[in-house]
Amino acid sequence: MWTFAKRKAPMTRGDFKKLPRHVAIIMDGNGRWAKKHKLSVALGHRQGTETLREIIRHTDDLGIEALSIYAFSTENWNRSKEEVAALMQLILDFFASEIDELDAKNVRILILGDKSDLPAKQREVLLQAEERTGGNTGLKLNIALNYGGRAELANAARELAMLVQSGRITPAMIDEKTLADHLYTRGQPDVDLMIRTSGEMRLSNFLLYQCAYAEFLFPTVLWPDFSVQDYDEALIAYGGRERRFGGRLK
Ligand code: FPP
């Protein structure tokens, strides 16, 4: 676990010697932040959404290709009715306030996860956002909602089994690439950098396949306090990592 040094102005693309193509973030610590400030957990998540806005903007400014964020896992349904309702409301508020700017910035929104279990209103808003931005060619913004990595893999296996059953492919044709082509993130690069805030060091069923060779960073800062400067520090730390992908350094 480590904390970041303090830095002032946000960095620009040219300041980095190497940037990841795909960043994934587990936005952890909203509940602890709320407790620390004697606020409701709903307000913790609301503050977390403010952080998210800034981080999306900075990711786009830096020209990073893809950003995946874990907004609601399949396990989050087990939280209290009030907390789930607050998160569902935040989804509506987030898209109502952000969609115009995101679309204007050429951001393509993709929802990772099973939308069919979400309330009708949320489902509608998410489908609209995906449709409206589907042709955009800028930042790929993947928002994981009702997402589970194992469910994603099971889903891909089911789709491939159906293709075999219908005779369109043979089992021998299934390789890593065909499997990846049946994940929500099809066509996108693997995750290069995974950040989980709040000091917890777990993957929690997020992008299991896509993180096979990801670099991991676990800053101790709680998500609502995670600043653009903290993000820059994480990206600098990523730039200093030597990635070997199972091989040896030359
Ligand atoms: C984990 O913190 C965070 C979540 C379960 C939800 C994160 C969601 C948002 C920041 C906003 C929603 C996103 C969109 C797109 C509207 P925690 O509550 O588990 O923190 P704790 O471990 O300190 O309790």
mmCIF file of C-alpha atoms and ligand atoms in Angstrom:
data_model
loop_
_atom_site.group_PDB
_atom_site.id
_atom_site.type_symbol
_atom_site.label_atom_id
_atom_site.label_comp_id
_atom_site.label_asym_id
_atom_site.label_seq_id
_atom_site.Cartn_x
_atom_site.Cartn_y
_atom_site.Cartn_z
ATOM 1 C CA MET A 1 0.000 0.000 0.000
ATOM 2 C CA TRP A 2 1.238 3.466 -0.737
ATOM 3 C CA THR A 3 0.120 7.077 -0.810
ATOM 4 C CA PHE A 4 0.813 9.564 -3.565
ATOM 5 C CA ALA A 5 3.150 12.537 -3.481
ATOM 6 C CA LYS A 6 1.403 15.889 -3.851
ATOM 7 C CA ARG A 7 1.532 17.572 -7.244
ATOM 8 C CA LYS A 8 -0.235 20.726 -8.434
ATOM 9 C CA ALA A 9 -1.297 21.198 -12.049
ATOM 10 C CA PRO A 10 -2.883 18.268 -13.936
ATOM 11 C CA MET A 11 -0.444 16.684 -16.366
ATOM 12 C CA THR A 12 -0.842 16.498 -20.133
ATOM 13 C CA ARG A 13 -0.183 13.617 -22.512
ATOM 14 C CA GLY A 14 3.309 14.818 -23.407
ATOM 15 C CA ASP A 15 4.371 14.774 -19.733
ATOM 16 C CA PHE A 16 4.214 10.962 -19.632
ATOM 17 C CA LYS A 17 6.815 8.671 -21.118
ATOM 18 C CA LYS A 18 4.269 5.841 -21.351
ATOM 19 C CA LEU A 19 0.513 5.819 -20.865
ATOM 20 C CA PRO A 20 -1.784 2.787 -20.577
ATOM 21 C CA ARG A 21 -4.221 2.152 -23.406
ATOM 22 C CA HIS A 22 -6.861 0.807 -21.033
ATOM 23 C CA VAL A 23 -7.336 1.861 -17.396
ATOM 24 C CA ALA A 24 -9.790 0.099 -15.075
ATOM 25 C CA ILE A 25 -10.858 1.548 -11.745
ATOM 26 C CA ILE A 26 -12.578 0.028 -8.707
ATOM 27 C CA MET A 27 -13.985 3.116 -7.008
ATOM 28 C CA ASP A 28 -13.766 1.899 -3.422
ATOM 29 C CA GLY A 29 -14.173 3.806 -0.170
ATOM 30 C CA ASN A 30 -17.375 5.841 -0.588
ATOM 31 C CA GLY A 31 -18.905 4.302 2.546
ATOM 32 C CA ARG A 32 -15.810 4.958 4.689
ATOM 33 C CA TRP A 33 -15.574 8.520 3.347
ATOM 34 C CA ALA A 34 -19.214 9.118 4.320
ATOM 35 C CA LYS A 35 -18.637 7.694 7.799
ATOM 36 C CA LYS A 36 -15.539 9.824 8.277
ATOM 37 C CA HIS A 37 -17.566 12.939 7.415
ATOM 38 C CA LYS A 38 -20.625 11.788 9.400
ATOM 39 C CA LEU A 39 -22.743 11.714 6.247
ATOM 40 C CA SER A 40 -25.099 9.122 4.805
ATOM 41 C CA VAL A 41 -23.613 6.468 2.531
ATOM 42 C CA ALA A 42 -25.790 7.904 -0.271
ATOM 43 C CA LEU A 43 -23.875 11.184 0.018
ATOM 44 C CA GLY A 44 -20.622 9.223 -0.076
ATOM 45 C CA HIS A 45 -21.648 7.716 -3.400
ATOM 46 C CA ARG A 46 -22.776 11.144 -4.645
ATOM 47 C CA GLN A 47 -19.363 12.583 -3.804
ATOM 48 C CA GLY A 48 -17.831 9.576 -5.527
ATOM 49 C CA THR A 49 -19.737 10.496 -8.675
ATOM 50 C CA GLU A 50 -18.138 13.966 -8.591
ATOM 51 C CA THR A 51 -14.722 12.292 -8.522
ATOM 52 C CA LEU A 52 -15.777 10.070 -11.400
ATOM 53 C CA ARG A 53 -16.679 13.100 -13.564
ATOM 54 C CA GLU A 54 -13.209 14.598 -13.080
ATOM 55 C CA ILE A 55 -11.438 11.314 -13.729
ATOM 56 C CA ILE A 56 -13.384 10.706 -16.949
ATOM 57 C CA ARG A 57 -12.548 14.232 -18.145
ATOM 58 C CA HIS A 58 -8.869 13.803 -17.404
ATOM 59 C CA THR A 59 -8.750 10.353 -19.041
ATOM 60 C CA ASP A 60 -10.263 11.897 -22.158
ATOM 61 C CA ASP A 61 -7.897 14.903 -22.065
ATOM 62 C CA LEU A 62 -4.931 12.519 -21.891
ATOM 63 C CA GLY A 63 -6.145 10.636 -24.966
ATOM 64 C CA ILE A 64 -6.281 7.267 -23.197
ATOM 65 C CA GLU A 65 -8.165 4.760 -25.350
ATOM 66 C CA ALA A 66 -10.411 3.026 -22.790
ATOM 67 C CA LEU A 67 -11.583 3.541 -19.217
ATOM 68 C CA SER A 68 -13.567 0.871 -17.369
ATOM 69 C CA ILE A 69 -15.190 1.715 -14.060
ATOM 70 C CA TYR A 70 -16.930 -0.602 -11.601
ATOM 71 C CA ALA A 71 -20.160 1.186 -10.668
ATOM 72 C CA PHE A 72 -22.350 -1.700 -9.440
ATOM 73 C CA SER A 73 -21.471 -5.370 -9.074
ATOM 74 C CA THR A 74 -23.865 -8.312 -9.105
ATOM 75 C CA GLU A 75 -23.101 -8.606 -5.366
ATOM 76 C CA ASN A 76 -24.085 -4.980 -4.644
ATOM 77 C CA TRP A 77 -27.782 -6.006 -4.710
ATOM 78 C CA ASN A 78 -27.105 -7.424 -1.212
ATOM 79 C CA ARG A 79 -26.716 -3.908 0.226
ATOM 80 C CA SER A 80 -29.620 -2.193 2.017
ATOM 81 C CA LYS A 81 -32.678 -1.189 -0.003
ATOM 82 C CA GLU A 82 -31.872 2.477 0.673
ATOM 83 C CA GLU A 83 -28.297 2.210 -0.596
ATOM 84 C CA VAL A 84 -29.321 0.333 -3.744
ATOM 85 C CA ALA A 85 -32.024 2.953 -4.397
ATOM 86 C CA ALA A 86 -29.472 5.755 -3.939
ATOM 87 C CA LEU A 87 -27.095 4.130 -6.428
ATOM 88 C CA MET A 88 -29.918 3.601 -8.929
ATOM 89 C CA GLN A 89 -30.863 7.278 -8.615
ATOM 90 C CA LEU A 90 -27.236 8.292 -9.139
ATOM 91 C CA ILE A 91 -27.215 6.408 -12.430
ATOM 92 C CA LEU A 92 -30.137 8.516 -13.648
ATOM 93 C CA ASP A 93 -28.587 11.750 -12.349
ATOM 94 C CA PHE A 94 -25.192 10.963 -13.834
ATOM 95 C CA PHE A 95 -26.509 10.351 -17.331
ATOM 96 C CA ALA A 96 -28.897 13.320 -17.187
ATOM 97 C CA SER A 97 -26.048 15.695 -16.355
ATOM 98 C CA GLU A 98 -23.183 14.136 -18.344
ATOM 99 C CA ILE A 99 -24.514 12.662 -21.553
ATOM 100 C CA ASP A 100 -24.426 15.889 -23.620
ATOM 101 C CA GLU A 101 -20.806 16.649 -22.704
ATOM 102 C CA LEU A 102 -19.671 13.051 -23.162
ATOM 103 C CA ASP A 103 -21.323 12.810 -26.566
ATOM 104 C CA ALA A 104 -19.901 16.196 -27.614
ATOM 105 C CA LYS A 105 -16.449 14.915 -26.664
ATOM 106 C CA ASN A 106 -16.924 11.886 -28.931
ATOM 107 C CA VAL A 107 -16.937 9.458 -25.956
ATOM 108 C CA ARG A 108 -18.453 6.040 -26.660
ATOM 109 C CA ILE A 109 -20.383 4.610 -23.721
ATOM 110 C CA LEU A 110 -20.674 0.877 -23.262
ATOM 111 C CA ILE A 111 -22.424 -0.798 -20.341
ATOM 112 C CA LEU A 112 -20.687 -3.945 -19.091
ATOM 113 C CA GLY A 113 -23.115 -6.270 -17.356
ATOM 114 C CA ASP A 114 -26.642 -7.568 -17.543
ATOM 115 C CA LYS A 115 -29.009 -4.652 -18.020
ATOM 116 C CA SER A 116 -32.088 -6.913 -17.941
ATOM 117 C CA ASP A 117 -32.111 -7.039 -14.108
ATOM 118 C CA LEU A 118 -32.001 -3.246 -13.725
ATOM 119 C CA PRO A 119 -35.161 -1.180 -13.199
ATOM 120 C CA ALA A 120 -36.907 -0.198 -16.469
ATOM 121 C CA LYS A 121 -36.077 3.510 -16.196
ATOM 122 C CA GLN A 122 -32.365 2.883 -15.698
ATOM 123 C CA ARG A 123 -32.337 0.306 -18.491
ATOM 124 C CA GLU A 124 -33.908 2.806 -20.860
ATOM 125 C CA VAL A 125 -31.418 5.572 -19.997
ATOM 126 C CA LEU A 126 -28.465 3.221 -20.400
ATOM 127 C CA LEU A 127 -29.692 1.874 -23.741
ATOM 128 C CA GLN A 128 -30.230 5.427 -24.977
ATOM 129 C CA ALA A 129 -26.700 6.429 -23.917
ATOM 130 C CA GLU A 130 -25.220 3.410 -25.697
ATOM 131 C CA GLU A 131 -27.236 4.078 -28.842
ATOM 132 C CA ARG A 132 -26.551 7.805 -28.888
ATOM 133 C CA THR A 133 -22.781 7.396 -28.473
ATOM 134 C CA GLY A 134 -22.402 4.062 -30.301
ATOM 135 C CA GLY A 135 -20.815 5.669 -33.384
ATOM 136 C CA ASN A 136 -18.385 7.849 -31.416
ATOM 137 C CA THR A 137 -14.701 7.188 -31.956
ATOM 138 C CA GLY A 138 -13.079 8.827 -28.905
ATOM 139 C CA LEU A 139 -12.609 7.473 -25.384
ATOM 140 C CA LYS A 140 -14.282 4.116 -24.816
ATOM 141 C CA LEU A 141 -16.038 4.562 -21.487
ATOM 142 C CA ASN A 142 -17.080 1.185 -20.080
ATOM 143 C CA ILE A 143 -19.419 1.406 -17.112
ATOM 144 C CA ALA A 144 -19.853 -1.891 -15.276
ATOM 145 C CA LEU A 145 -23.372 -2.123 -13.883
ATOM 146 C CA ASN A 146 -24.832 -5.333 -12.540
ATOM 147 C CA TYR A 147 -21.521 -6.786 -13.708
ATOM 148 C CA GLY A 148 -19.660 -9.916 -12.632
ATOM 149 C CA GLY A 149 -16.501 -11.223 -14.301
ATOM 150 C CA ARG A 150 -17.402 -14.886 -13.883
ATOM 151 C CA ALA A 151 -20.889 -14.277 -15.282
ATOM 152 C CA GLU A 152 -19.283 -12.530 -18.265
ATOM 153 C CA LEU A 153 -17.109 -15.611 -18.925
ATOM 154 C CA ALA A 154 -20.058 -17.989 -18.483
ATOM 155 C CA ASN A 155 -22.010 -15.881 -20.931
ATOM 156 C CA ALA A 156 -19.202 -16.080 -23.508
ATOM 157 C CA ALA A 157 -19.011 -19.873 -23.029
ATOM 158 C CA ARG A 158 -22.772 -20.148 -23.594
ATOM 159 C CA GLU A 159 -22.629 -18.066 -26.782
ATOM 160 C CA LEU A 160 -19.764 -20.178 -28.138
ATOM 161 C CA ALA A 161 -21.570 -23.411 -27.247
ATOM 162 C CA MET A 162 -24.577 -22.197 -29.207
ATOM 163 C CA LEU A 163 -22.387 -21.427 -32.223
ATOM 164 C CA VAL A 164 -20.947 -24.959 -32.041
ATOM 165 C CA GLN A 165 -24.413 -26.463 -31.648
ATOM 166 C CA SER A 166 -25.680 -24.625 -34.718
ATOM 167 C CA GLY A 167 -22.666 -25.849 -36.704
ATOM 168 C CA ARG A 168 -21.292 -22.353 -37.390
ATOM 169 C CA ILE A 169 -17.986 -23.104 -35.671
ATOM 170 C CA THR A 170 -16.194 -26.250 -34.468
ATOM 171 C CA PRO A 171 -14.774 -26.671 -30.918
ATOM 172 C CA ALA A 172 -11.253 -26.607 -32.418
ATOM 173 C CA MET A 173 -11.900 -23.060 -33.661
ATOM 174 C CA ILE A 174 -12.283 -21.731 -30.117
ATOM 175 C CA ASP A 175 -9.150 -19.952 -28.926
ATOM 176 C CA GLU A 176 -8.342 -16.969 -26.697
ATOM 177 C CA LYS A 177 -9.314 -14.540 -29.445
ATOM 178 C CA THR A 178 -12.735 -16.118 -30.072
ATOM 179 C CA LEU A 179 -13.405 -16.094 -26.330
ATOM 180 C CA ALA A 180 -12.381 -12.413 -26.046
ATOM 181 C CA ASP A 181 -14.695 -11.627 -28.967
ATOM 182 C CA HIS A 182 -17.641 -12.779 -26.842
ATOM 183 C CA LEU A 183 -16.864 -10.603 -23.815
ATOM 184 C CA TYR A 184 -18.550 -7.229 -23.239
ATOM 185 C CA THR A 185 -15.221 -5.543 -24.058
ATOM 186 C CA ARG A 186 -14.851 -7.185 -27.468
ATOM 187 C CA GLY A 187 -12.560 -5.251 -29.776
ATOM 188 C CA GLN A 188 -10.897 -3.331 -26.944
ATOM 189 C CA PRO A 189 -7.337 -3.704 -25.656
ATOM 190 C CA ASP A 190 -6.729 -5.694 -22.451
ATOM 191 C CA VAL A 191 -6.565 -3.716 -19.209
ATOM 192 C CA ASP A 192 -3.057 -2.277 -18.759
ATOM 193 C CA LEU A 193 -3.590 -0.598 -15.405
ATOM 194 C CA MET A 194 -6.057 -1.520 -12.663
ATOM 195 C CA ILE A 195 -6.488 0.977 -9.827
ATOM 196 C CA ARG A 196 -8.446 0.187 -6.658
ATOM 197 C CA THR A 197 -8.703 3.009 -4.164
ATOM 198 C CA SER A 198 -9.077 2.826 -0.372
ATOM 199 C CA GLY A 199 -6.196 0.404 0.201
ATOM 200 C CA GLU A 200 -8.234 -2.766 -0.415
ATOM 201 C CA MET A 201 -6.237 -5.234 -2.507
ATOM 202 C CA ARG A 202 -8.790 -7.389 -4.299
ATOM 203 C CA LEU A 203 -10.122 -7.745 -7.833
ATOM 204 C CA SER A 204 -13.695 -8.486 -6.666
ATOM 205 C CA ASN A 205 -14.727 -10.262 -9.865
ATOM 206 C CA PHE A 206 -13.924 -7.261 -12.104
ATOM 207 C CA LEU A 207 -12.648 -7.908 -15.651
ATOM 208 C CA LEU A 208 -11.081 -11.261 -14.759
ATOM 209 C CA TYR A 209 -10.070 -12.179 -18.310
ATOM 210 C CA GLN A 210 -9.088 -8.668 -19.387
ATOM 211 C CA CYS A 211 -6.719 -8.184 -16.411
ATOM 212 C CA ALA A 212 -4.505 -11.205 -17.172
ATOM 213 C CA TYR A 213 -1.404 -8.983 -17.563
ATOM 214 C CA ALA A 214 -2.602 -5.771 -15.923
ATOM 215 C CA GLU A 215 -0.426 -3.771 -13.568
ATOM 216 C CA PHE A 216 -2.145 -3.157 -10.227
ATOM 217 C CA LEU A 217 -2.070 -0.078 -8.006
ATOM 218 C CA PHE A 218 -3.791 0.184 -4.627
ATOM 219 C CA PRO A 219 -3.651 3.790 -3.422
ATOM 220 C CA THR A 220 -4.889 4.226 0.159
ATOM 221 C CA VAL A 221 -6.948 7.335 -0.641
ATOM 222 C CA LEU A 222 -10.746 6.879 -0.457
ATOM 223 C CA TRP A 223 -12.480 7.253 -3.827
ATOM 224 C CA PRO A 224 -14.256 10.593 -3.110
ATOM 225 C CA ASP A 225 -10.828 12.071 -2.234
ATOM 226 C CA PHE A 226 -9.054 10.614 -5.284
ATOM 227 C CA SER A 227 -7.902 13.676 -7.221
ATOM 228 C CA VAL A 228 -6.710 14.228 -10.766
ATOM 229 C CA GLN A 229 -3.232 14.661 -9.243
ATOM 230 C CA ASP A 230 -3.532 11.258 -7.551
ATOM 231 C CA TYR A 231 -4.514 9.825 -10.912
ATOM 232 C CA ASP A 232 -1.469 11.414 -12.552
ATOM 233 C CA GLU A 233 0.742 9.853 -9.870
ATOM 234 C CA ALA A 234 -0.797 6.459 -10.593
ATOM 235 C CA LEU A 235 -0.123 6.922 -14.310
ATOM 236 C CA ILE A 236 3.481 7.923 -13.580
ATOM 237 C CA ALA A 237 3.875 4.802 -11.417
ATOM 238 C CA TYR A 238 2.473 2.714 -14.274
ATOM 239 C CA GLY A 239 5.045 4.277 -16.628
ATOM 240 C CA GLY A 240 7.803 3.081 -14.304
ATOM 241 C CA ARG A 241 6.653 -0.544 -14.275
ATOM 242 C CA GLU A 242 8.522 -3.086 -16.386
ATOM 243 C CA ARG A 243 5.998 -5.303 -18.117
ATOM 244 C CA ARG A 244 7.291 -8.694 -19.167
ATOM 245 C CA PHE A 245 4.106 -10.583 -20.119
ATOM 246 C CA GLY A 246 5.719 -13.794 -18.866
ATOM 247 C CA GLY A 247 8.950 -13.254 -20.796
ATOM 248 C CA ARG A 248 12.377 -11.967 -19.680
ATOM 249 C CA LEU A 249 13.707 -8.442 -19.850
ATOM 250 C CA LYS A 250 16.048 -7.954 -22.803
HETATM 251 C C1 FPP B 1 -17.625 1.134 -3.424
HETATM 252 O O1 FPP B 1 -17.541 1.908 -2.241
HETATM 253 C C2 FPP B 1 -18.396 1.859 -4.434
HETATM 254 C C3 FPP B 1 -19.568 1.413 -4.963
HETATM 255 C C4 FPP B 1 -20.196 0.139 -4.588
HETATM 256 C C5 FPP B 1 -20.306 2.215 -5.946
HETATM 257 C C6 FPP B 1 -19.511 3.161 -6.781
HETATM 258 C C7 FPP B 1 -20.408 4.022 -7.534
HETATM 259 C C8 FPP B 1 -20.209 5.347 -7.791
HETATM 260 C C9 FPP B 1 -18.996 6.093 -7.406
HETATM 261 C C10 FPP B 1 -21.228 6.181 -8.516
HETATM 262 C C11 FPP B 1 -22.147 5.504 -9.445
HETATM 263 C C12 FPP B 1 -21.680 5.478 -10.834
HETATM 264 C C13 FPP B 1 -22.363 5.985 -11.859
HETATM 265 C C14 FPP B 1 -21.942 5.737 -13.237
HETATM 266 C C15 FPP B 1 -23.535 6.805 -11.655
HETATM 267 P P1 FPP B 1 -18.076 1.282 -0.876
HETATM 268 O O2 FPP B 1 -19.437 1.832 -0.626
HETATM 269 O O3 FPP B 1 -17.973 -0.206 -0.911
HETATM 270 O O4 FPP B 1 -17.045 1.883 0.144
HETATM 271 P P2 FPP B 1 -16.680 1.274 1.584
HETATM 272 O O5 FPP B 1 -15.912 0.000 1.327
HETATM 273 O O6 FPP B 1 -15.858 2.347 2.217
HETATM 274 O O7 FPP B 1 -17.979 1.029 2.296
#
